[in-house]
Short mmCIF file of C-alpha atoms in Angstrom, two decimals:
data_model
loop_
_atom_site.label_atom_id
_atom_site.label_comp_id
_atom_site.label_asym_id
_atom_site.label_seq_id
_atom_site.Cartn_x
_atom_site.Cartn_y
_atom_site.Cartn_z
CA ASN A 1 8.85 -33.96 -20.44
CA TRP A 2 10.78 -37.15 -21.23
CA ALA A 3 8.38 -39.24 -23.32
CA VAL A 4 4.94 -39.07 -24.92
CA ILE A 5 2.38 -41.69 -25.94
CA SER A 6 -1.34 -41.96 -26.70
CA ASP A 7 -3.91 -44.56 -25.70
CA ARG A 8 -6.58 -46.14 -27.89
CA ARG A 9 -8.92 -43.21 -27.25
CA GLY A 10 -6.37 -40.71 -28.47
CA VAL A 11 -5.71 -39.34 -24.99
CA MET A 12 -2.09 -38.20 -24.68
CA TYR A 13 0.25 -39.03 -21.80
CA PHE A 14 3.54 -37.29 -21.05
CA ALA A 15 6.30 -38.63 -18.80
CA ASN A 16 7.15 -35.63 -16.64
CA THR A 17 9.34 -34.96 -13.61
CA GLY A 18 6.13 -34.33 -11.67
CA GLY A 19 4.46 -37.60 -12.71
CA VAL A 20 2.40 -38.53 -15.78
CA LEU A 21 0.55 -35.68 -17.47
CA GLU A 22 -2.75 -36.62 -19.15
CA PHE A 23 -4.22 -34.45 -21.93
CA ASP A 24 -7.60 -35.22 -23.51
CA SER A 25 -7.48 -32.31 -26.01
CA GLU A 26 -9.36 -30.04 -23.62
CA SER A 27 -7.77 -30.26 -20.19
CA TRP A 28 -4.65 -31.45 -18.38
CA ARG A 29 -4.50 -33.75 -15.37
CA LEU A 30 -1.55 -34.95 -13.31
CA ILE A 31 -1.33 -38.66 -12.46
CA GLU A 32 1.00 -38.92 -9.49
CA LEU A 33 3.50 -41.68 -8.78
CA PRO A 34 4.30 -42.80 -5.21
CA GLY A 35 6.22 -40.13 -3.34
CA LYS A 36 5.41 -37.65 -6.11
CA ARG A 37 8.39 -38.93 -8.04
CA GLY A 38 8.93 -38.33 -11.73
CA ALA A 39 8.07 -40.45 -14.76
CA TYR A 40 10.78 -40.87 -17.40
CA SER A 41 9.60 -43.42 -19.98
CA LEU A 42 6.37 -44.82 -21.43
CA ALA A 43 5.35 -47.83 -23.53
CA LYS A 44 2.09 -49.29 -24.80
CA GLY A 45 1.32 -53.00 -24.91
CA PRO A 46 -0.73 -54.81 -27.57
CA ASP A 47 -3.70 -54.75 -25.18
CA GLY A 48 -3.49 -50.97 -24.96
CA ARG A 49 -2.07 -50.90 -21.43
CA ILE A 50 0.39 -48.05 -20.86
CA TYR A 51 3.48 -48.85 -18.83
CA VAL A 52 5.38 -46.20 -16.92
CA GLY A 53 9.03 -46.13 -15.95
CA GLY A 54 9.53 -43.84 -12.97
CA GLN A 55 12.19 -42.86 -10.51
CA GLY A 56 12.83 -45.91 -8.39
CA ASP A 57 9.49 -47.34 -9.53
CA MET A 58 7.76 -49.00 -12.45
CA GLY A 59 4.11 -49.69 -13.16
CA TYR A 60 1.20 -49.03 -15.47
CA LEU A 61 -1.94 -46.93 -15.82
CA GLU A 62 -5.38 -48.36 -15.04
CA ALA A 63 -8.82 -46.83 -14.65
CA ASN A 64 -10.39 -46.48 -11.19
CA ASP A 65 -14.09 -46.92 -10.45
CA LYS A 66 -14.73 -43.39 -11.78
CA GLY A 67 -13.00 -44.12 -15.06
CA GLN A 68 -9.99 -41.95 -14.23
CA MET A 69 -6.54 -43.30 -15.02
CA LYS A 70 -4.37 -44.00 -11.97
CA TYR A 71 -0.86 -45.32 -11.56
CA LYS A 72 -0.44 -48.93 -10.39
CA SER A 73 3.04 -49.78 -9.11
CA LEU A 74 4.74 -53.06 -9.96
CA GLN A 75 7.61 -52.53 -7.56
CA ASP A 76 6.38 -55.40 -5.35
CA LYS A 77 7.32 -57.76 -8.20
CA LEU A 78 10.99 -56.98 -7.58
CA PRO A 79 13.16 -58.87 -5.08
CA LYS A 80 13.39 -56.76 -1.92
CA LYS A 81 17.02 -55.79 -2.44
CA TYR A 82 16.09 -53.98 -5.65
CA ARG A 83 13.20 -51.97 -4.24
CA GLY A 84 13.23 -48.37 -3.10
CA GLY A 85 16.02 -47.08 -5.32
CA LYS A 86 16.24 -43.63 -6.84
CA ASP A 87 17.44 -44.53 -10.32
CA ARG A 88 15.33 -43.39 -13.26
CA ALA A 89 13.75 -45.88 -15.65
CA ILE A 90 15.16 -44.20 -18.75
CA GLN A 91 13.54 -46.57 -21.26
CA THR A 92 10.52 -48.88 -21.29
CA ALA A 93 9.31 -51.23 -24.04
CA VAL A 94 6.91 -54.14 -24.48
CA THR A 95 8.64 -57.05 -26.23
CA PRO A 96 8.10 -60.81 -26.70
CA LEU A 97 10.54 -61.26 -23.79
CA GLY A 98 8.20 -59.26 -21.57
CA VAL A 99 7.96 -55.65 -20.44
CA ILE A 100 11.46 -54.22 -20.15
CA PHE A 101 12.24 -51.35 -17.79
CA LEU A 102 15.77 -50.04 -18.21
CA PHE A 103 16.89 -48.19 -15.10
CA GLU A 104 20.22 -46.43 -14.95
CA ARG A 105 21.79 -49.26 -13.00
CA MET A 106 19.53 -52.27 -13.56
CA MET A 107 17.37 -53.82 -16.24
CA VAL A 108 14.05 -55.43 -15.29
CA ILE A 109 12.31 -57.92 -17.58
CA LEU A 110 8.78 -58.66 -16.38
CA LYS A 111 6.68 -61.39 -17.99
CA ASP A 112 3.50 -62.49 -16.20
CA ASP A 113 4.65 -63.21 -12.63
CA ASN A 114 8.26 -63.88 -13.59
CA VAL A 115 10.86 -61.16 -13.15
CA LYS A 116 14.47 -61.02 -14.24
CA VAL A 117 16.81 -58.33 -12.89
CA ILE A 118 20.25 -57.68 -14.37
CA SER A 119 22.55 -55.11 -12.79
CA ALA A 120 24.69 -52.80 -14.86
CA LYS A 121 28.44 -52.97 -14.54
CA LYS A 122 28.34 -49.20 -14.20
CA HIS A 123 25.49 -47.46 -16.02
CA PHE A 124 22.99 -48.51 -18.69
CA TYR A 125 22.40 -46.17 -21.63
CA CYS A 126 19.74 -47.74 -23.87
CA PHE A 127 18.39 -50.94 -25.39
CA LEU A 128 16.72 -52.19 -28.57
CA TYR A 129 14.77 -55.38 -29.19
CA TYR A 130 15.32 -56.12 -32.88
CA ARG A 131 14.78 -59.28 -34.93
CA ASP A 132 14.39 -61.48 -31.84
CA VAL A 133 17.53 -60.15 -30.14
CA LEU A 134 17.77 -57.75 -27.19
CA TYR A 135 20.71 -55.35 -27.52
CA VAL A 136 21.88 -53.17 -24.63
CA ILE A 137 24.58 -50.52 -24.21
CA ASP A 138 26.40 -50.37 -20.89
CA ASP A 139 28.83 -47.60 -20.00
CA ALA A 140 31.51 -49.99 -18.72
CA ARG A 141 31.02 -53.08 -20.91
CA GLY A 142 29.96 -51.49 -24.19
CA PHE A 143 27.62 -53.09 -26.74
CA LEU A 144 25.86 -56.19 -25.33
CA ARG A 145 23.15 -58.68 -26.20
CA TYR A 146 20.85 -60.73 -23.98
CA SER A 147 21.49 -64.46 -24.14
CA ASP A 148 20.43 -67.29 -21.79
CA GLY A 149 19.39 -64.89 -19.03
CA ARG A 150 22.50 -62.73 -19.04
CA LEU A 151 24.18 -59.96 -21.00
CA VAL A 152 27.17 -60.90 -23.12
CA ARG A 153 29.36 -58.56 -25.13
CA VAL A 154 28.80 -58.38 -28.87
CA ARG A 155 32.01 -59.13 -30.74
CA GLY A 156 33.98 -55.93 -31.17
CA GLY A 157 31.55 -53.93 -29.04
CA ARG A 158 33.71 -53.20 -26.02
CA TRP A 159 34.36 -49.56 -26.92
CA LEU A 160 30.89 -48.69 -28.18
CA GLN A 161 28.96 -46.43 -25.86
CA GLY A 162 26.04 -44.23 -26.78
CA HIS A 163 22.47 -43.27 -25.95
CA VAL A 164 20.78 -44.26 -29.23
CA LEU A 165 20.19 -47.66 -30.88
CA LEU A 166 18.05 -47.73 -34.03
CA PRO A 167 16.94 -50.39 -36.52
CA PHE A 168 18.59 -49.71 -39.87
CA LYS A 169 18.16 -50.89 -43.46
CA ASP A 170 19.09 -54.44 -44.55
CA ASN A 171 18.51 -55.80 -41.01
CA LYS A 172 21.38 -53.75 -39.60
CA LEU A 173 21.55 -51.50 -36.54
CA LEU A 174 22.60 -47.88 -36.26
CA ILE A 175 24.49 -47.01 -33.09
CA ILE A 176 25.04 -43.34 -32.24
CA THR A 177 28.25 -43.56 -30.23
CA SER A 178 29.92 -40.90 -28.15
CA GLN A 179 33.42 -41.77 -29.42
CA ARG A 180 33.04 -42.63 -33.11
CA GLY A 181 29.81 -40.91 -34.09
CA PRO A 182 27.22 -43.01 -35.99
CA VAL A 183 28.25 -46.63 -36.54
CA ILE A 184 26.40 -49.28 -38.56
CA TYR A 185 26.40 -52.78 -37.07
CA ASP A 186 25.75 -55.84 -39.23
CA PRO A 187 24.83 -58.89 -37.08
CA ASN A 188 25.68 -61.10 -40.05
CA GLY A 189 29.04 -59.47 -40.76
CA LYS A 190 31.71 -62.16 -40.75
CA SER A 191 34.90 -60.10 -40.98
CA ASP A 192 34.13 -56.52 -39.95
CA ALA A 193 30.65 -56.15 -38.50
CA TYR A 194 31.03 -52.38 -37.99
CA SER A 195 31.19 -49.60 -40.55
CA PRO A 196 30.95 -45.81 -40.23
CA PHE A 197 27.79 -43.97 -41.15
CA THR A 198 29.31 -41.43 -43.54
CA THR A 199 28.55 -37.89 -42.51
CA TYR A 200 29.81 -34.47 -43.53
CA SER A 201 28.81 -33.08 -40.14
CA SER A 202 31.22 -34.96 -37.92
CA GLU A 203 31.60 -31.91 -35.69
CA TYR A 204 27.91 -32.22 -34.78
CA PHE A 205 28.56 -35.62 -33.19
CA ALA A 206 31.85 -34.53 -31.63
CA GLN A 207 30.38 -31.46 -29.96
CA ASN A 208 26.89 -32.64 -28.96
CA LEU A 209 25.52 -35.29 -26.64
CA ILE A 210 22.95 -37.19 -28.72
CA SER A 211 20.04 -38.17 -26.47
CA CYS A 212 17.42 -39.56 -28.89
CA GLY A 213 16.89 -40.51 -32.50
CA LEU A 214 14.41 -41.68 -35.11
CA LEU A 215 14.70 -43.15 -38.59
CA LEU A 216 12.02 -41.90 -40.97
CA ASN A 217 11.38 -44.12 -43.98
CA GLY A 218 10.09 -42.60 -47.20
CA ARG A 219 10.69 -43.94 -50.66
CA PRO A 220 13.20 -46.82 -50.97
CA ASN A 221 16.68 -45.60 -50.01
CA HIS A 222 15.29 -42.16 -49.15
CA TYR A 223 15.18 -42.39 -45.38
CA ARG A 224 15.92 -39.53 -43.00
CA LEU A 225 17.87 -39.80 -39.78
CA VAL A 226 16.52 -37.44 -37.10
CA LEU A 227 18.67 -36.90 -34.02
CA GLY A 228 18.07 -34.85 -30.89
CA SER A 229 20.91 -33.43 -28.82
CA ILE A 230 21.08 -31.88 -25.38
CA GLU A 231 22.98 -28.81 -26.57
CA LYS A 232 21.65 -27.90 -30.02
CA GLY A 233 18.27 -29.47 -30.54
CA ILE A 234 17.32 -31.49 -33.61
CA ALA A 235 19.28 -32.21 -36.79
CA VAL A 236 18.15 -34.18 -39.86
CA PHE A 237 20.50 -36.18 -42.13
CA ASP A 238 19.90 -37.80 -45.50
CA ARG A 239 20.90 -41.35 -46.46
CA ARG A 240 24.43 -40.22 -47.35
CA GLY A 241 24.89 -38.64 -43.96
CA ARG A 242 24.56 -35.06 -45.15
CA GLU A 243 22.91 -32.65 -42.77
CA ILE A 244 19.82 -31.27 -44.49
CA GLU A 245 18.04 -29.52 -41.64
CA TYR A 246 19.27 -28.11 -38.33
#
């Protein structure tokens, strides 16, 4: 499974290589995508609609005349040259810009009947819509932001590549990079916008591919950084960067 989400009824949906798995607390049901392709990301809109990012496809779940959820493809919204690919939609989110589907080699922004497609220079890793700005990480171009319909490089972001972008304290961003480990980015920084996220477990970041992350907020200045890696599972760090659970 690649992602999980629940609808307004509490029914759970799992993005799975076989499609979307539905669980209503008693039984499981498979919702198939066209060609029995996999589902890799999920997002829920303010109206409760669940969007699905698949392999070479994107769409949403809707109820049929029997009340069962089915997959509705939105691929026909794309220009023909972008249809029928095999890339995975590795991330999906509903934002004020529209529904964003991030495929490995293209980003689709869908709002009403308008669609914007931006191709990656090489390979997209992740994105984050934060404080009215869309940030994206591209394997070849580094740390980018969306401006006037295109992606432009954030100052100093050429060498930043990673699979995790998280909102951080004081309106900053936390970037889990593959070269420098965790880096804090301050959009308002005038001289040096980047600073290291101090950690006593630097070998964890050097030896593991970080694939996902979450910032848990407790009492003021008592947050926890939870990171998932391909090789060694989950690790938890405190606000000083010390590993407290592994």
